[in-house]
Short mmCIF file of N, CA and C in Angstrom, two decimals:
data_model
loop_
_atom_site.label_atom_id
_atom_site.label_comp_id
_atom_site.label_asym_id
_atom_site.label_seq_id
_atom_site.Cartn_x
_atom_site.Cartn_y
_atom_site.Cartn_z
N MET Z 1 1.00 -1.47 0.45
CA MET Z 1 0.18 -0.02 -0.14
C MET Z 1 1.01 1.53 -0.28
N ARG Z 2 0.45 2.18 -0.74
CA ARG Z 2 1.43 3.27 -1.50
C ARG Z 2 0.74 4.85 -0.46
N ALA Z 3 1.43 5.73 0.66
CA ALA Z 3 0.57 6.76 1.07
C ALA Z 3 1.69 8.15 0.46
N ARG Z 4 0.50 9.30 -0.11
CA ARG Z 4 1.10 10.00 -0.31
C ARG Z 4 1.07 10.94 0.51
N ILE Z 5 2.35 10.90 1.37
CA ILE Z 5 1.81 12.97 2.95
C ILE Z 5 2.03 13.92 2.25
N ASP Z 6 0.78 14.55 2.41
CA ASP Z 6 0.68 15.86 2.75
C ASP Z 6 1.14 16.79 3.74
N THR Z 7 1.35 16.23 3.99
CA THR Z 7 2.05 16.85 5.51
C THR Z 7 4.18 16.42 5.30
N GLY Z 8 4.74 17.95 6.25
CA GLY Z 8 5.89 18.04 5.71
C GLY Z 8 6.21 16.75 6.99
N PHE Z 9 7.21 15.72 7.40
CA PHE Z 9 8.01 14.84 7.99
C PHE Z 9 8.24 15.60 9.66
N VAL Z 10 8.67 15.28 10.32
CA VAL Z 10 9.18 15.60 11.26
C VAL Z 10 10.67 15.67 11.99
N ASP Z 11 11.02 14.16 11.82
CA ASP Z 11 12.25 14.22 11.40
C ASP Z 11 13.62 14.88 10.75
N LEU Z 12 14.34 15.05 11.34
CA LEU Z 12 15.08 15.42 9.70
C LEU Z 12 17.13 14.76 9.41
N ARG Z 13 17.12 13.43 10.24
CA ARG Z 13 18.29 13.17 10.72
C ARG Z 13 17.79 11.86 11.23
N ALA Z 14 18.63 10.96 11.10
CA ALA Z 14 18.96 9.87 11.73
C ALA Z 14 18.94 9.52 13.06
N ALA Z 15 19.87 10.80 13.85
CA ALA Z 15 20.33 11.01 15.25
C ALA Z 15 18.99 11.43 15.79
N ASP Z 16 17.68 11.85 15.12
CA ASP Z 16 16.55 11.49 15.68
C ASP Z 16 16.16 10.40 15.96
N LEU Z 17 16.13 9.97 15.81
CA LEU Z 17 15.20 8.62 16.05
C LEU Z 17 15.69 8.28 18.01
N SER Z 18 14.89 7.61 18.85
CA SER Z 18 14.51 7.17 19.13
C SER Z 18 14.24 5.47 18.99
N LEU Z 19 15.13 4.93 20.00
CA LEU Z 19 13.25 3.30 20.23
C LEU Z 19 12.52 3.32 21.66
N ALA Z 20 11.69 3.05 20.97
CA ALA Z 20 10.51 2.33 22.45
C ALA Z 20 9.14 1.51 22.53
N PHE Z 21 9.28 1.12 23.87
CA PHE Z 21 8.28 -0.02 23.12
C PHE Z 21 7.56 -0.22 24.28
N GLY Z 22 6.17 -0.22 23.68
CA GLY Z 22 4.83 -0.40 24.62
C GLY Z 22 4.68 1.00 24.41
N LEU Z 23 5.15 1.95 23.37
CA LEU Z 23 3.52 2.84 23.29
C LEU Z 23 2.60 3.34 23.33
N PRO Z 24 1.36 4.21 23.97
CA PRO Z 24 0.60 4.01 22.64
C PRO Z 24 0.27 4.00 21.41
N ARG Z 25 -0.61 3.59 21.02
CA ARG Z 25 -1.44 4.37 19.53
C ARG Z 25 -0.83 6.04 19.34
N LEU Z 26 0.60 5.90 18.29
CA LEU Z 26 0.51 8.00 18.13
C LEU Z 26 -0.54 7.99 17.30
N PRO Z 27 -0.37 9.69 16.55
CA PRO Z 27 -1.00 9.91 15.65
C PRO Z 27 -0.61 10.02 14.66
N ALA Z 28 -1.30 9.26 13.28
CA ALA Z 28 -0.77 8.18 12.40
C ALA Z 28 -0.81 9.45 10.96
N LEU Z 29 -0.29 9.11 10.02
CA LEU Z 29 -0.50 9.89 8.68
C LEU Z 29 -0.86 8.71 7.54
N GLY Z 30 -0.52 7.60 8.18
CA GLY Z 30 -0.91 6.29 7.55
C GLY Z 30 -1.03 5.33 7.88
N THR Z 31 -1.38 4.91 8.34
CA THR Z 31 -2.05 3.16 8.75
C THR Z 31 -2.41 2.28 8.04
N HIS Z 32 -1.94 0.58 7.68
CA HIS Z 32 -2.24 -1.12 6.97
C HIS Z 32 -2.42 -2.04 8.34
N VAL Z 33 -3.18 -2.28 8.51
CA VAL Z 33 -3.73 -3.20 8.85
C VAL Z 33 -3.41 -4.48 8.23
N VAL Z 34 -2.29 -5.68 8.98
CA VAL Z 34 -2.16 -7.41 7.87
C VAL Z 34 -2.30 -8.29 8.98
N VAL Z 35 -2.45 -9.89 8.35
CA VAL Z 35 -2.72 -9.99 9.36
C VAL Z 35 -1.42 -11.81 8.88
N LEU Z 36 -0.99 -11.38 10.15
CA LEU Z 36 -0.14 -13.44 10.55
C LEU Z 36 -0.56 -13.80 11.22
N HIS Z 37 -0.32 -14.59 11.26
CA HIS Z 37 -0.18 -16.07 11.83
C HIS Z 37 -1.57 -15.47 12.59
N GLY Z 38 -2.28 -14.70 12.16
CA GLY Z 38 -4.09 -14.79 12.95
C GLY Z 38 -4.03 -13.79 13.30
N GLN Z 39 -3.03 -13.35 13.76
CA GLN Z 39 -3.13 -11.49 14.76
C GLN Z 39 -2.88 -10.00 14.09
N GLN Z 40 -3.07 -9.64 14.14
CA GLN Z 40 -3.14 -7.68 13.03
C GLN Z 40 -2.13 -7.51 13.46
N VAL Z 41 -1.61 -6.93 12.65
CA VAL Z 41 -0.36 -6.58 12.27
C VAL Z 41 -0.65 -4.55 12.20
N GLU Z 42 -0.15 -3.70 12.68
CA GLU Z 42 -0.80 -2.58 12.40
C GLU Z 42 0.17 -2.42 11.67
N LEU Z 43 0.16 -1.90 11.09
CA LEU Z 43 1.97 -0.82 10.68
C LEU Z 43 1.56 0.35 10.83
N ARG Z 44 2.16 1.33 11.04
CA ARG Z 44 1.54 3.33 12.09
C ARG Z 44 2.70 4.44 10.83
N LEU Z 45 3.20 5.10 9.39
CA LEU Z 45 3.69 6.14 9.53
C LEU Z 45 3.43 7.16 10.47
N LEU Z 46 4.54 7.05 10.49
CA LEU Z 46 4.44 9.08 11.76
C LEU Z 46 5.08 10.01 10.49
N GLY Z 47 5.14 11.06 11.35
CA GLY Z 47 6.00 12.01 10.65
C GLY Z 47 8.07 11.94 10.49
N LYS Z 48 7.44 10.62 9.86
CA LYS Z 48 8.89 9.93 9.04
C LYS Z 48 9.32 9.12 9.92
N SER Z 49 8.84 9.05 10.49
CA SER Z 49 8.79 6.99 11.79
C SER Z 49 7.40 6.58 11.06
N HIS Z 50 7.83 5.22 12.39
CA HIS Z 50 6.98 4.75 12.63
C HIS Z 50 6.54 3.49 13.61
N GLN Z 51 5.80 3.96 14.11
CA GLN Z 51 5.45 3.10 15.50
C GLN Z 51 4.08 1.48 14.62
N VAL Z 52 4.68 0.22 14.97
CA VAL Z 52 3.77 -1.40 14.99
C VAL Z 52 3.27 -1.85 16.66
N VAL Z 53 2.24 -2.55 16.04
CA VAL Z 53 1.26 -2.44 16.68
C VAL Z 53 0.78 -3.65 16.43
N VAL Z 54 1.71 -4.56 17.21
CA VAL Z 54 0.58 -6.35 17.13
C VAL Z 54 0.57 -6.20 18.53
N GLY Z 55 -0.80 -6.97 18.65
CA GLY Z 55 -1.82 -7.01 19.72
C GLY Z 55 -1.74 -6.29 20.59
N THR Z 56 -1.84 -5.74 21.87
CA THR Z 56 -1.35 -5.12 23.20
C THR Z 56 -0.38 -3.35 22.77
N TRP Z 57 0.95 -4.47 22.53
CA TRP Z 57 1.94 -4.20 22.21
C TRP Z 57 2.72 -3.59 21.11
N SER Z 58 4.03 -2.02 21.01
CA SER Z 58 4.04 -1.67 20.08
C SER Z 58 5.26 -1.32 20.54
N GLU Z 59 6.43 -0.90 19.05
CA GLU Z 59 7.40 -0.57 19.17
C GLU Z 59 7.35 1.14 18.00
N THR Z 60 7.60 1.64 18.42
CA THR Z 60 7.85 2.97 17.76
C THR Z 60 9.23 3.25 17.94
N VAL Z 61 10.06 4.15 16.76
CA VAL Z 61 10.71 4.57 16.31
C VAL Z 61 10.67 5.71 15.31
N ALA Z 62 10.19 6.45 16.60
CA ALA Z 62 10.83 8.00 16.49
C ALA Z 62 11.17 9.23 17.11
N CYS Z 63 11.21 10.38 16.24
CA CYS Z 63 11.79 11.77 17.50
C CYS Z 63 10.72 11.60 18.65
N LEU Z 64 11.05 10.76 19.85
CA LEU Z 64 10.17 11.58 20.60
C LEU Z 64 10.53 12.36 21.39
N PRO Z 65 9.52 12.78 21.77
CA PRO Z 65 9.86 14.17 23.66
C PRO Z 65 10.47 13.73 24.48
N ASN Z 66 11.03 14.04 25.72
CA ASN Z 66 12.20 12.88 26.54
C ASN Z 66 12.83 12.44 26.28
N ARG Z 67 13.00 12.09 25.18
CA ARG Z 67 14.16 10.84 25.08
C ARG Z 67 15.21 11.50 24.98
N GLU Z 68 16.38 10.96 25.23
CA GLU Z 68 18.06 11.36 24.45
C GLU Z 68 18.26 10.81 24.87
N ASP Z 69 18.16 9.80 24.74
CA ASP Z 69 19.11 7.90 23.67
C ASP Z 69 18.81 8.05 22.56
N SER Z 70 19.74 7.43 22.04
CA SER Z 70 19.89 7.79 20.02
C SER Z 70 18.99 6.06 20.31
N LEU Z 71 19.08 5.65 18.87
CA LEU Z 71 18.42 4.69 18.30
C LEU Z 71 19.18 3.39 18.05
N PRO Z 72 18.78 2.44 19.47
CA PRO Z 72 20.34 1.32 19.60
C PRO Z 72 21.10 0.22 17.92
N GLY Z 73 22.18 0.17 18.56
CA GLY Z 73 22.14 -0.30 16.87
C GLY Z 73 21.17 -2.16 17.43
N ARG Z 74 21.11 -2.53 19.18
CA ARG Z 74 20.68 -4.58 19.10
C ARG Z 74 19.70 -4.06 20.14
N ASP Z 75 18.98 -4.62 20.68
CA ASP Z 75 18.30 -4.56 21.34
C ASP Z 75 17.73 -6.35 21.21
N GLU Z 76 17.22 -7.03 22.87
CA GLU Z 76 16.24 -7.53 23.20
C GLU Z 76 16.02 -7.27 24.28
N GLN Z 77 15.22 -7.74 24.49
CA GLN Z 77 14.10 -7.58 25.56
C GLN Z 77 13.18 -9.15 25.12
N VAL Z 78 12.87 -9.39 26.81
CA VAL Z 78 11.21 -9.62 26.79
C VAL Z 78 10.39 -8.60 27.18
N VAL Z 79 9.35 -8.31 26.17
CA VAL Z 79 8.62 -7.86 27.06
C VAL Z 79 7.49 -7.79 26.77
N ASP Z 80 5.60 -8.48 27.92
CA ASP Z 80 4.31 -8.71 27.85
C ASP Z 80 4.22 -10.62 27.09
N GLY Z 81 5.63 -10.60 27.78
CA GLY Z 81 5.09 -12.35 27.25
C GLY Z 81 6.15 -12.48 26.03
N LEU Z 82 6.61 -11.23 25.47
CA LEU Z 82 7.33 -11.76 23.89
C LEU Z 82 8.70 -11.41 23.43
N ARG Z 83 8.59 -11.82 23.33
CA ARG Z 83 11.33 -11.51 22.76
C ARG Z 83 11.35 -11.22 21.71
N VAL Z 84 11.47 -9.97 21.96
CA VAL Z 84 11.45 -9.23 20.44
C VAL Z 84 13.20 -8.58 20.05
N GLN Z 85 14.02 -9.02 19.03
CA GLN Z 85 14.84 -8.29 18.59
C GLN Z 85 14.54 -7.29 17.30
N PHE Z 86 15.56 -6.27 18.15
CA PHE Z 86 15.16 -5.17 16.85
C PHE Z 86 16.50 -5.10 16.80
N ALA Z 87 16.94 -4.65 15.17
CA ALA Z 87 18.97 -4.45 15.24
C ALA Z 87 17.87 -3.53 13.91
N SER Z 88 19.26 -2.54 14.18
CA SER Z 88 19.38 -1.06 13.13
C SER Z 88 20.50 -0.69 11.77
N GLN Z 89 20.79 -0.38 11.66
CA GLN Z 89 21.95 1.44 10.95
C GLN Z 89 21.95 2.04 10.04
N THR Z 90 22.48 2.74 9.99
CA THR Z 90 22.20 3.70 9.10
C THR Z 90 23.53 3.74 8.98
N LEU Z 91 23.22 3.82 7.22
CA LEU Z 91 23.59 3.83 6.09
C LEU Z 91 24.15 6.03 5.85
N ARG Z 92 25.05 5.86 5.08
CA ARG Z 92 24.92 7.39 4.67
C ARG Z 92 25.58 6.94 3.36
N LEU Z 93 24.53 7.72 2.41
CA LEU Z 93 25.02 7.15 1.08
C LEU Z 93 24.91 8.17 0.18
N ALA Z 94 25.11 8.34 -0.74
CA ALA Z 94 25.59 9.51 -1.88
C ALA Z 94 24.09 9.58 -2.53
N GLU Z 95 23.75 10.86 -3.70
CA GLU Z 95 22.72 10.70 -3.51
C GLU Z 95 22.30 9.63 -5.28
N ILE Z 96 23.01 9.89 -5.59
CA ILE Z 96 22.39 8.06 -6.41
C ILE Z 96 21.91 7.42 -5.77
N ALA Z 97 23.12 6.70 -5.08
CA ALA Z 97 23.00 5.20 -4.01
C ALA Z 97 22.01 5.35 -3.16
N LEU Z 98 21.44 6.45 -2.48
CA LEU Z 98 20.75 6.39 -1.67
C LEU Z 98 19.04 7.08 -3.35
N ALA Z 99 19.46 7.06 -4.42
CA ALA Z 99 17.71 6.95 -5.15
C ALA Z 99 17.95 5.43 -5.36
N ASP Z 100 19.18 4.71 -5.50
CA ASP Z 100 18.84 3.34 -6.48
C ASP Z 100 18.00 2.45 -5.23
N ARG Z 101 18.62 2.54 -4.35
CA ARG Z 101 18.20 1.87 -2.89
C ARG Z 101 17.17 2.18 -2.89
N VAL Z 102 16.11 3.70 -2.35
CA VAL Z 102 15.09 3.98 -2.59
C VAL Z 102 14.28 3.80 -3.93
N ALA Z 103 14.41 3.41 -4.36
CA ALA Z 103 13.40 2.84 -5.66
C ALA Z 103 13.06 1.46 -5.65
N GLY Z 104 14.05 1.36 -5.23
CA GLY Z 104 14.29 -0.80 -4.38
C GLY Z 104 13.35 -1.05 -3.72
N ILE Z 105 13.04 0.37 -2.68
CA ILE Z 105 13.01 -0.38 -1.51
C ILE Z 105 10.87 -0.36 -1.89
N VAL Z 106 11.18 0.89 -2.63
CA VAL Z 106 9.37 1.08 -2.88
C VAL Z 106 8.49 0.34 -4.09
N GLY Z 107 9.84 -0.29 -4.92
CA GLY Z 107 9.33 -1.36 -5.73
C GLY Z 107 9.36 -2.22 -5.30
N ASP Z 108 10.08 -3.10 -3.62
CA ASP Z 108 10.00 -4.27 -3.63
C ASP Z 108 8.80 -4.23 -1.90
N CYS Z 109 7.95 -3.13 -2.02
CA CYS Z 109 6.92 -2.68 -1.51
C CYS Z 109 5.94 -2.44 -2.54
N ALA Z 110 5.72 -2.17 -3.61
CA ALA Z 110 4.68 -1.65 -3.92
C ALA Z 110 3.36 -3.21 -4.31
N THR Z 111 4.55 -4.15 -4.42
CA THR Z 111 3.67 -5.81 -5.16
C THR Z 111 3.86 -6.28 -3.42
N ASP Z 112 3.98 -6.23 -2.59
CA ASP Z 112 3.65 -6.53 -1.40
C ASP Z 112 2.15 -6.35 -0.30
N GLU Z 113 1.68 -6.82 -0.56
CA GLU Z 113 0.27 -6.44 0.42
C GLU Z 113 0.46 -6.32 1.73
N SER Z 114 1.35 -6.89 2.65
CA SER Z 114 1.99 -6.26 3.53
C SER Z 114 2.90 -5.66 3.68
N ALA Z 115 2.91 -4.12 3.14
CA ALA Z 115 3.98 -3.14 3.24
C ALA Z 115 3.01 -1.99 3.47
N LEU Z 116 3.66 -0.68 3.33
CA LEU Z 116 3.55 0.12 3.63
C LEU Z 116 4.16 1.29 3.46
N VAL Z 117 4.70 2.14 2.69
CA VAL Z 117 4.87 2.79 1.61
C VAL Z 117 4.22 4.04 1.66
N GLY Z 118 5.01 4.94 2.65
CA GLY Z 118 4.84 6.92 2.25
C GLY Z 118 5.50 7.09 2.36
N GLN Z 119 5.53 8.60 1.38
CA GLN Z 119 6.06 9.46 0.60
C GLN Z 119 5.93 10.78 0.85
N PHE Z 120 6.57 11.53 1.03
CA PHE Z 120 6.62 12.43 1.87
C PHE Z 120 7.00 13.84 1.39
N PRO Z 121 6.06 15.02 1.18
CA PRO Z 121 6.48 15.85 0.05
C PRO Z 121 8.10 16.95 0.50
N GLY Z 122 8.65 16.99 -0.62
CA GLY Z 122 9.22 17.84 -1.21
C GLY Z 122 11.02 17.15 -2.12
N SER Z 123 10.85 16.23 -1.58
CA SER Z 123 11.88 15.35 -2.71
C SER Z 123 10.88 13.49 -2.92
N PRO Z 124 11.12 13.20 -3.28
CA PRO Z 124 11.07 11.59 -3.84
C PRO Z 124 11.79 11.24 -3.48
N LEU Z 125 13.04 10.84 -2.15
CA LEU Z 125 13.31 10.03 -2.03
C LEU Z 125 12.90 9.76 -0.57
N ALA Z 126 11.83 10.85 0.18
CA ALA Z 126 11.82 11.18 1.41
C ALA Z 126 10.50 10.41 1.97
N VAL Z 127 11.03 9.26 2.39
CA VAL Z 127 9.93 7.68 1.86
C VAL Z 127 10.09 6.77 3.85
N THR Z 128 9.07 6.81 4.00
CA THR Z 128 9.08 5.44 5.15
C THR Z 128 8.45 4.38 4.73
N ALA Z 129 9.67 3.57 4.60
CA ALA Z 129 8.73 1.91 3.97
C ALA Z 129 8.64 0.80 5.23
N MET Z 130 7.48 0.47 5.28
CA MET Z 130 7.35 -0.07 6.65
C MET Z 130 7.11 -2.39 5.62
N ARG Z 131 7.52 -2.64 5.61
CA ARG Z 131 6.85 -4.73 4.97
C ARG Z 131 7.37 -5.52 6.41
N ALA Z 132 6.26 -6.01 6.82
CA ALA Z 132 5.83 -7.79 7.49
C ALA Z 132 5.72 -8.38 6.76
N TRP Z 133 6.43 -10.04 7.55
CA TRP Z 133 6.23 -10.83 7.28
C TRP Z 133 5.59 -12.44 8.69
N GLU Z 134 5.78 -14.02 7.93
CA GLU Z 134 5.17 -14.05 9.23
C GLU Z 134 6.87 -14.74 9.45
N GLU Z 135 7.36 -14.96 10.53
CA GLU Z 135 8.68 -16.90 10.56
C GLU Z 135 8.06 -17.65 10.99
N LYS Z 136 9.17 -18.70 11.05
CA LYS Z 136 7.73 -20.08 11.58
C LYS Z 136 7.36 -19.65 12.07
N ASP Z 137 8.34 -19.23 13.52
CA ASP Z 137 7.87 -18.98 15.20
C ASP Z 137 7.62 -17.61 15.76
N GLY Z 138 6.78 -16.67 14.51
CA GLY Z 138 6.68 -15.92 15.04
C GLY Z 138 6.32 -14.67 14.05
N THR Z 139 6.83 -12.81 14.21
CA THR Z 139 6.14 -11.84 13.43
C THR Z 139 7.63 -11.54 12.81
N ALA Z 140 8.13 -10.18 12.02
CA ALA Z 140 9.11 -9.69 11.32
C ALA Z 140 8.62 -8.74 10.76
N TRP Z 141 9.00 -7.26 10.70
CA TRP Z 141 9.13 -6.72 9.48
C TRP Z 141 10.78 -6.00 9.07
N ARG Z 142 10.39 -5.19 8.64
CA ARG Z 142 11.44 -4.34 8.41
C ARG Z 142 10.96 -2.51 8.10
N THR Z 143 11.59 -2.52 8.57
CA THR Z 143 11.56 -0.80 7.95
C THR Z 143 12.29 0.39 7.40
N TRP Z 144 12.28 1.23 6.35
CA TRP Z 144 13.21 1.53 5.84
C TRP Z 144 13.10 3.66 6.68
N HIS Z 145 13.91 4.22 6.66
CA HIS Z 145 13.73 5.83 6.96
C HIS Z 145 14.45 6.25 5.79
N ALA Z 146 14.59 6.83 5.21
CA ALA Z 146 15.39 8.02 4.07
C ALA Z 146 14.93 9.40 4.42
N TYR Z 147 16.53 10.13 4.36
CA TYR Z 147 16.61 11.24 5.69
C TYR Z 147 17.27 12.14 3.88
N PRO Z 148 16.59 12.33 2.63
CA PRO Z 148 18.10 12.66 2.03
C PRO Z 148 18.39 13.82 2.14
N GLN Z 149 18.26 15.55 2.96
CA GLN Z 149 18.65 16.31 2.91
C GLN Z 149 19.47 15.61 3.58
N ALA Z 150 20.32 14.82 4.21
CA ALA Z 150 20.70 13.88 5.31
C ALA Z 150 21.98 13.09 4.73
N GLY Z 151 21.15 12.84 3.62
CA GLY Z 151 22.48 11.85 3.51
C GLY Z 151 22.26 9.98 3.63
N GLU Z 152 21.15 10.42 4.28
CA GLU Z 152 20.88 8.88 4.92
C GLU Z 152 20.00 7.71 4.81
N LEU Z 153 20.05 6.91 5.02
CA LEU Z 153 18.61 5.31 5.23
C LEU Z 153 18.77 4.93 6.48
N VAL Z 154 18.39 4.62 7.25
CA VAL Z 154 18.03 4.18 8.29
C VAL Z 154 16.82 2.73 8.30
N GLU Z 155 17.43 1.50 8.21
CA GLU Z 155 17.01 0.18 8.40
C GLU Z 155 17.35 -0.67 9.37
N THR Z 156 15.60 -1.26 10.01
CA THR Z 156 15.28 -2.07 10.89
C THR Z 156 14.66 -3.04 10.70
N ARG Z 157 15.23 -4.55 10.97
CA ARG Z 157 14.86 -4.86 11.38
C ARG Z 157 13.95 -5.75 13.06
N THR Z 158 13.27 -5.92 12.93
CA THR Z 158 11.86 -6.63 13.98
C THR Z 158 11.46 -8.20 14.10
N VAL Z 159 11.77 -8.84 14.78
CA VAL Z 159 11.48 -10.44 15.53
C VAL Z 159 11.15 -10.30 16.58
N VAL Z 160 9.56 -10.82 16.57
CA VAL Z 160 8.70 -10.84 17.76
C VAL Z 160 8.15 -12.28 18.16
N ARG Z 161 8.94 -13.33 18.71
CA ARG Z 161 7.94 -13.79 19.42
C ARG Z 161 7.27 -14.17 20.43
N LYS Z 162 7.19 -15.31 20.71
CA LYS Z 162 6.70 -15.85 21.93
C LYS Z 162 7.09 -16.03 23.08
N ALA Z 163 7.24 -15.63 24.37
CA ALA Z 163 8.56 -15.43 25.16
C ALA Z 163 8.85 -17.41 26.23
#
């Protein structure tokens, strides 16, 4: 699913992002619900950020107020009976390389019914994309946050299994 967002994005660079588990639903610019392993997974586009809600649990990667910590490279926790494995990386790319990566991500997500892509005004490369799928014993998703003004692409991958 593809959404064109009519509002500017909030985050300006990868360093603005932090990770939080268990937050309530934040105001979303676009949402897409998929069913994986019989459970609803809600993909939520925020202002250049994302939130994924599985049951009553959530993962939020965003510019969050009153949070000093940055996005971790890895995090593993047991939360609300779920084992959560999170990983992220920030790539610094030249404009052409970033354009190629974003085009590939948008193209791959365009044919996947379990994906959501938000394109923000100002640059065709200002994109947040999310894609979810079933794992043998859990649910997983990847996200991409492109910051063309900084030449950055943030990639995250999360796997959630029953603890």
